[in-house]
Amino acid sequence: MLAMLLKWVASGPLDRVLTSLDKSIDNETERQRIAGDVIARYVTTEAETRAAAMQSRTFWIIWALFAAPVGIWLGAICLDSVFLFSGQIADLPPSVKPYASQIIAAVFGSGGGVAGIQAIATALRGKK
């Protein structure tokens, strides 16, 4: 009698509950996979858009209009701090400072990245 009751519970209601849970987990996994695919497509599209924009001469002209003054300002600060010219160079306004920091990081980051890759390539070529 007990075996028959356990068999009924395991094959009927319990089986339906477990099947329902299994489908729910599968649906959640599918939703996460779809969200991951959408994010991957967005990142790929954004990277392609930026790469296409960087091929334009206008992009580099506008970028230089911002980067050149920031570079001159940073150079003036470095020269003033090393040689103590007491030029009392003012800090950038808070509204411009985040953009200037990004420009400096981009210039030195890309230059450092290229130098690092060239050093690795030279080391690999030297081993052969």
mmCIF file with all atom_site columns, C-alpha atoms in Angstrom:
data_model
loop_
_atom_site.group_PDB
_atom_site.id
_atom_site.type_symbol
_atom_site.label_atom_id
_atom_site.label_alt_id
_atom_site.label_comp_id
_atom_site.label_asym_id
_atom_site.label_entity_id
_atom_site.label_seq_id
_atom_site.pdbx_PDB_ins_code
_atom_site.Cartn_x
_atom_site.Cartn_y
_atom_site.Cartn_z
_atom_site.occupancy
_atom_site.B_iso_or_equiv
_atom_site.pdbx_formal_charge
_atom_site.auth_seq_id
_atom_site.auth_comp_id
_atom_site.auth_asym_id
_atom_site.auth_atom_id
_atom_site.pdbx_PDB_model_num
ATOM 1   C CA . MET A 1 1   ? 0.000  0.000  0.000   1.00 0.00 ? 1   MET A CA 1
ATOM 2   C CA . LEU A 1 2   ? 2.825  2.399  0.939   1.00 0.00 ? 2   LEU A CA 1
ATOM 3   C CA . ALA A 1 3   ? 4.761  1.444  -2.196  1.00 0.00 ? 3   ALA A CA 1
ATOM 4   C CA . MET A 1 4   ? 1.690  2.125  -4.304  1.00 0.00 ? 4   MET A CA 1
ATOM 5   C CA . LEU A 1 5   ? 1.199  5.542  -2.662  1.00 0.00 ? 5   LEU A CA 1
ATOM 6   C CA . LEU A 1 6   ? 4.890  6.492  -3.207  1.00 0.00 ? 6   LEU A CA 1
ATOM 7   C CA . LYS A 1 7   ? 4.683  5.331  -6.815  1.00 0.00 ? 7   LYS A CA 1
ATOM 8   C CA . TRP A 1 8   ? 1.592  7.460  -7.386  1.00 0.00 ? 8   TRP A CA 1
ATOM 9   C CA . VAL A 1 9   ? 3.146  10.559 -5.781  1.00 0.00 ? 9   VAL A CA 1
ATOM 10  C CA . ALA A 1 10  ? 6.434  10.104 -7.683  1.00 0.00 ? 10  ALA A CA 1
ATOM 11  C CA . SER A 1 11  ? 4.771  9.555  -11.046 1.00 0.00 ? 11  SER A CA 1
ATOM 12  C CA . GLY A 1 12  ? 1.915  12.041 -10.783 1.00 0.00 ? 12  GLY A CA 1
ATOM 13  C CA . PRO A 1 13  ? 2.120  15.308 -8.848  1.00 0.00 ? 13  PRO A CA 1
ATOM 14  C CA . LEU A 1 14  ? 5.828  15.178 -8.079  1.00 0.00 ? 14  LEU A CA 1
ATOM 15  C CA . ASP A 1 15  ? 6.670  14.484 -11.713 1.00 0.00 ? 15  ASP A CA 1
ATOM 16  C CA . ARG A 1 16  ? 4.545  17.462 -12.816 1.00 0.00 ? 16  ARG A CA 1
ATOM 17  C CA . VAL A 1 17  ? 6.161  19.762 -10.236 1.00 0.00 ? 17  VAL A CA 1
ATOM 18  C CA . LEU A 1 18  ? 9.672  18.694 -11.254 1.00 0.00 ? 18  LEU A CA 1
ATOM 19  C CA . THR A 1 19  ? 8.841  19.036 -14.959 1.00 0.00 ? 19  THR A CA 1
ATOM 20  C CA . SER A 1 20  ? 7.450  22.518 -14.317 1.00 0.00 ? 20  SER A CA 1
ATOM 21  C CA . LEU A 1 21  ? 10.603 23.524 -12.413 1.00 0.00 ? 21  LEU A CA 1
ATOM 22  C CA . ASP A 1 22  ? 12.786 22.106 -15.182 1.00 0.00 ? 22  ASP A CA 1
ATOM 23  C CA . LYS A 1 23  ? 10.919 24.122 -17.848 1.00 0.00 ? 23  LYS A CA 1
ATOM 24  C CA . SER A 1 24  ? 11.132 27.259 -15.700 1.00 0.00 ? 24  SER A CA 1
ATOM 25  C CA . ILE A 1 25  ? 14.901 26.873 -15.363 1.00 0.00 ? 25  ILE A CA 1
ATOM 26  C CA . ASP A 1 26  ? 15.225 26.234 -19.100 1.00 0.00 ? 26  ASP A CA 1
ATOM 27  C CA . ASN A 1 27  ? 13.178 29.379 -19.840 1.00 0.00 ? 27  ASN A CA 1
ATOM 28  C CA . GLU A 1 28  ? 15.370 31.472 -17.527 1.00 0.00 ? 28  GLU A CA 1
ATOM 29  C CA . THR A 1 29  ? 18.512 30.084 -19.151 1.00 0.00 ? 29  THR A CA 1
ATOM 30  C CA . GLU A 1 30  ? 17.104 30.895 -22.595 1.00 0.00 ? 30  GLU A CA 1
ATOM 31  C CA . ARG A 1 31  ? 16.271 34.456 -21.477 1.00 0.00 ? 31  ARG A CA 1
ATOM 32  C CA . GLN A 1 32  ? 19.821 34.938 -20.200 1.00 0.00 ? 32  GLN A CA 1
ATOM 33  C CA . ARG A 1 33  ? 21.264 33.549 -23.433 1.00 0.00 ? 33  ARG A CA 1
ATOM 34  C CA . ILE A 1 34  ? 19.119 35.949 -25.490 1.00 0.00 ? 34  ILE A CA 1
ATOM 35  C CA . ALA A 1 35  ? 20.151 38.883 -23.284 1.00 0.00 ? 35  ALA A CA 1
ATOM 36  C CA . GLY A 1 36  ? 23.797 37.873 -23.689 1.00 0.00 ? 36  GLY A CA 1
ATOM 37  C CA . ASP A 1 37  ? 23.416 37.696 -27.469 1.00 0.00 ? 37  ASP A CA 1
ATOM 38  C CA . VAL A 1 38  ? 21.794 41.146 -27.557 1.00 0.00 ? 38  VAL A CA 1
ATOM 39  C CA . ILE A 1 39  ? 24.608 42.641 -25.455 1.00 0.00 ? 39  ILE A CA 1
ATOM 40  C CA . ALA A 1 40  ? 27.262 40.975 -27.636 1.00 0.00 ? 40  ALA A CA 1
ATOM 41  C CA . ARG A 1 41  ? 25.619 42.355 -30.789 1.00 0.00 ? 41  ARG A CA 1
ATOM 42  C CA . TYR A 1 42  ? 25.417 45.832 -29.263 1.00 0.00 ? 42  TYR A CA 1
ATOM 43  C CA . VAL A 1 43  ? 29.100 45.795 -28.285 1.00 0.00 ? 43  VAL A CA 1
ATOM 44  C CA . THR A 1 44  ? 30.111 44.530 -31.731 1.00 0.00 ? 44  THR A CA 1
ATOM 45  C CA . THR A 1 45  ? 28.005 47.169 -33.484 1.00 0.00 ? 45  THR A CA 1
ATOM 46  C CA . GLU A 1 46  ? 29.385 49.910 -31.245 1.00 0.00 ? 46  GLU A CA 1
ATOM 47  C CA . ALA A 1 47  ? 32.965 48.802 -31.951 1.00 0.00 ? 47  ALA A CA 1
ATOM 48  C CA . GLU A 1 48  ? 32.308 48.742 -35.702 1.00 0.00 ? 48  GLU A CA 1
ATOM 49  C CA . THR A 1 49  ? 30.728 52.216 -35.547 1.00 0.00 ? 49  THR A CA 1
ATOM 50  C CA . ARG A 1 50  ? 33.716 53.621 -33.684 1.00 0.00 ? 50  ARG A CA 1
ATOM 51  C CA . ALA A 1 51  ? 36.153 51.957 -36.067 1.00 0.00 ? 51  ALA A CA 1
ATOM 52  C CA . ALA A 1 52  ? 34.292 53.442 -39.039 1.00 0.00 ? 52  ALA A CA 1
ATOM 53  C CA . ALA A 1 53  ? 34.244 56.897 -37.402 1.00 0.00 ? 53  ALA A CA 1
ATOM 54  C CA . MET A 1 54  ? 37.982 56.729 -36.769 1.00 0.00 ? 54  MET A CA 1
ATOM 55  C CA . GLN A 1 55  ? 38.596 56.239 -40.490 1.00 0.00 ? 55  GLN A CA 1
ATOM 56  C CA . SER A 1 56  ? 37.269 59.738 -41.138 1.00 0.00 ? 56  SER A CA 1
ATOM 57  C CA . ARG A 1 57  ? 39.707 62.642 -41.407 1.00 0.00 ? 57  ARG A CA 1
ATOM 58  C CA . THR A 1 58  ? 37.147 64.872 -39.678 1.00 0.00 ? 58  THR A CA 1
ATOM 59  C CA . PHE A 1 59  ? 37.285 62.687 -36.566 1.00 0.00 ? 59  PHE A CA 1
ATOM 60  C CA . TRP A 1 60  ? 41.036 63.198 -36.240 1.00 0.00 ? 60  TRP A CA 1
ATOM 61  C CA . ILE A 1 61  ? 40.828 66.952 -36.888 1.00 0.00 ? 61  ILE A CA 1
ATOM 62  C CA . ILE A 1 62  ? 38.194 67.416 -34.180 1.00 0.00 ? 62  ILE A CA 1
ATOM 63  C CA . TRP A 1 63  ? 40.086 65.090 -31.845 1.00 0.00 ? 63  TRP A CA 1
ATOM 64  C CA . ALA A 1 64  ? 43.290 67.112 -32.404 1.00 0.00 ? 64  ALA A CA 1
ATOM 65  C CA . LEU A 1 65  ? 41.410 70.348 -31.641 1.00 0.00 ? 65  LEU A CA 1
ATOM 66  C CA . PHE A 1 66  ? 40.779 68.960 -28.154 1.00 0.00 ? 66  PHE A CA 1
ATOM 67  C CA . ALA A 1 67  ? 43.980 66.960 -27.662 1.00 0.00 ? 67  ALA A CA 1
ATOM 68  C CA . ALA A 1 68  ? 46.488 69.641 -28.689 1.00 0.00 ? 68  ALA A CA 1
ATOM 69  C CA . PRO A 1 69  ? 45.479 72.228 -26.030 1.00 0.00 ? 69  PRO A CA 1
ATOM 70  C CA . VAL A 1 70  ? 45.305 69.522 -23.369 1.00 0.00 ? 70  VAL A CA 1
ATOM 71  C CA . GLY A 1 71  ? 48.783 68.341 -24.374 1.00 0.00 ? 71  GLY A CA 1
ATOM 72  C CA . ILE A 1 72  ? 50.160 71.873 -24.262 1.00 0.00 ? 72  ILE A CA 1
ATOM 73  C CA . TRP A 1 73  ? 48.565 72.407 -20.844 1.00 0.00 ? 73  TRP A CA 1
ATOM 74  C CA . LEU A 1 74  ? 49.977 69.116 -19.506 1.00 0.00 ? 74  LEU A CA 1
ATOM 75  C CA . GLY A 1 75  ? 53.416 69.942 -20.942 1.00 0.00 ? 75  GLY A CA 1
ATOM 76  C CA . ALA A 1 76  ? 53.344 73.375 -19.303 1.00 0.00 ? 76  ALA A CA 1
ATOM 77  C CA . ILE A 1 77  ? 52.481 71.805 -15.953 1.00 0.00 ? 77  ILE A CA 1
ATOM 78  C CA . CYS A 1 78  ? 55.297 69.252 -16.303 1.00 0.00 ? 78  CYS A CA 1
ATOM 79  C CA . LEU A 1 79  ? 57.854 71.911 -17.266 1.00 0.00 ? 79  LEU A CA 1
ATOM 80  C CA . ASP A 1 80  ? 56.703 74.181 -14.445 1.00 0.00 ? 80  ASP A CA 1
ATOM 81  C CA . SER A 1 81  ? 56.951 71.396 -11.874 1.00 0.00 ? 81  SER A CA 1
ATOM 82  C CA . VAL A 1 82  ? 60.405 70.262 -13.027 1.00 0.00 ? 82  VAL A CA 1
ATOM 83  C CA . PHE A 1 83  ? 62.086 73.625 -13.618 1.00 0.00 ? 83  PHE A CA 1
ATOM 84  C CA . LEU A 1 84  ? 60.032 75.628 -11.104 1.00 0.00 ? 84  LEU A CA 1
ATOM 85  C CA . PHE A 1 85  ? 59.221 78.493 -13.454 1.00 0.00 ? 85  PHE A CA 1
ATOM 86  C CA . SER A 1 86  ? 56.500 79.579 -11.008 1.00 0.00 ? 86  SER A CA 1
ATOM 87  C CA . GLY A 1 87  ? 54.098 80.040 -13.835 1.00 0.00 ? 87  GLY A CA 1
ATOM 88  C CA . GLN A 1 88  ? 51.302 79.164 -11.454 1.00 0.00 ? 88  GLN A CA 1
ATOM 89  C CA . ILE A 1 89  ? 49.431 77.248 -14.109 1.00 0.00 ? 89  ILE A CA 1
ATOM 90  C CA . ALA A 1 90  ? 45.794 76.842 -13.158 1.00 0.00 ? 90  ALA A CA 1
ATOM 91  C CA . ASP A 1 91  ? 44.051 73.516 -13.070 1.00 0.00 ? 91  ASP A CA 1
ATOM 92  C CA . LEU A 1 92  ? 41.426 72.828 -15.701 1.00 0.00 ? 92  LEU A CA 1
ATOM 93  C CA . PRO A 1 93  ? 37.825 73.703 -14.872 1.00 0.00 ? 93  PRO A CA 1
ATOM 94  C CA . PRO A 1 94  ? 35.834 70.842 -13.319 1.00 0.00 ? 94  PRO A CA 1
ATOM 95  C CA . SER A 1 95  ? 33.565 70.696 -16.374 1.00 0.00 ? 95  SER A CA 1
ATOM 96  C CA . VAL A 1 96  ? 36.534 70.001 -18.696 1.00 0.00 ? 96  VAL A CA 1
ATOM 97  C CA . LYS A 1 97  ? 38.722 67.914 -16.364 1.00 0.00 ? 97  LYS A CA 1
ATOM 98  C CA . PRO A 1 98  ? 37.035 64.495 -17.010 1.00 0.00 ? 98  PRO A CA 1
ATOM 99  C CA . TYR A 1 99  ? 37.359 64.912 -20.778 1.00 0.00 ? 99  TYR A CA 1
ATOM 100 C CA . ALA A 1 100 ? 40.970 66.046 -20.511 1.00 0.00 ? 100 ALA A CA 1
ATOM 101 C CA . SER A 1 101 ? 41.743 63.020 -18.325 1.00 0.00 ? 101 SER A CA 1
ATOM 102 C CA . GLN A 1 102 ? 40.225 60.728 -20.941 1.00 0.00 ? 102 GLN A CA 1
ATOM 103 C CA . ILE A 1 103 ? 42.234 62.386 -23.726 1.00 0.00 ? 103 ILE A CA 1
ATOM 104 C CA . ILE A 1 104 ? 45.487 62.056 -21.780 1.00 0.00 ? 104 ILE A CA 1
ATOM 105 C CA . ALA A 1 105 ? 44.719 58.425 -20.934 1.00 0.00 ? 105 ALA A CA 1
ATOM 106 C CA . ALA A 1 106 ? 43.903 57.706 -24.587 1.00 0.00 ? 106 ALA A CA 1
ATOM 107 C CA . VAL A 1 107 ? 47.093 59.295 -25.885 1.00 0.00 ? 107 VAL A CA 1
ATOM 108 C CA . PHE A 1 108 ? 49.429 57.716 -23.352 1.00 0.00 ? 108 PHE A CA 1
ATOM 109 C CA . GLY A 1 109 ? 47.459 54.461 -23.175 1.00 0.00 ? 109 GLY A CA 1
ATOM 110 C CA . SER A 1 110 ? 47.549 53.892 -26.913 1.00 0.00 ? 110 SER A CA 1
ATOM 111 C CA . GLY A 1 111 ? 51.203 54.894 -27.088 1.00 0.00 ? 111 GLY A CA 1
ATOM 112 C CA . GLY A 1 112 ? 52.086 52.612 -24.199 1.00 0.00 ? 112 GLY A CA 1
ATOM 113 C CA . GLY A 1 113 ? 50.076 49.773 -25.720 1.00 0.00 ? 113 GLY A CA 1
ATOM 114 C CA . VAL A 1 114 ? 51.809 50.118 -29.082 1.00 0.00 ? 114 VAL A CA 1
ATOM 115 C CA . ALA A 1 115 ? 55.227 50.289 -27.403 1.00 0.00 ? 115 ALA A CA 1
ATOM 116 C CA . GLY A 1 116 ? 54.427 47.191 -25.350 1.00 0.00 ? 116 GLY A CA 1
ATOM 117 C CA . ILE A 1 117 ? 53.269 45.219 -28.371 1.00 0.00 ? 117 ILE A CA 1
ATOM 118 C CA . GLN A 1 118 ? 56.354 46.279 -30.316 1.00 0.00 ? 118 GLN A CA 1
ATOM 119 C CA . ALA A 1 119 ? 58.606 45.183 -27.438 1.00 0.00 ? 119 ALA A CA 1
ATOM 120 C CA . ILE A 1 120 ? 56.905 41.787 -27.303 1.00 0.00 ? 120 ILE A CA 1
ATOM 121 C CA . ALA A 1 121 ? 57.118 41.404 -31.084 1.00 0.00 ? 121 ALA A CA 1
ATOM 122 C CA . THR A 1 122 ? 60.820 42.310 -31.045 1.00 0.00 ? 122 THR A CA 1
ATOM 123 C CA . ALA A 1 123 ? 61.471 39.813 -28.249 1.00 0.00 ? 123 ALA A CA 1
ATOM 124 C CA . LEU A 1 124 ? 59.637 37.072 -30.137 1.00 0.00 ? 124 LEU A CA 1
ATOM 125 C CA . ARG A 1 125 ? 61.488 37.841 -33.356 1.00 0.00 ? 125 ARG A CA 1
ATOM 126 C CA . GLY A 1 126 ? 64.803 37.772 -31.510 1.00 0.00 ? 126 GLY A CA 1
ATOM 127 C CA . LYS A 1 127 ? 64.128 34.267 -30.142 1.00 0.00 ? 127 LYS A CA 1
ATOM 128 C CA . LYS A 1 128 ? 63.644 32.704 -33.576 1.00 0.00 ? 128 LYS A CA 1
#
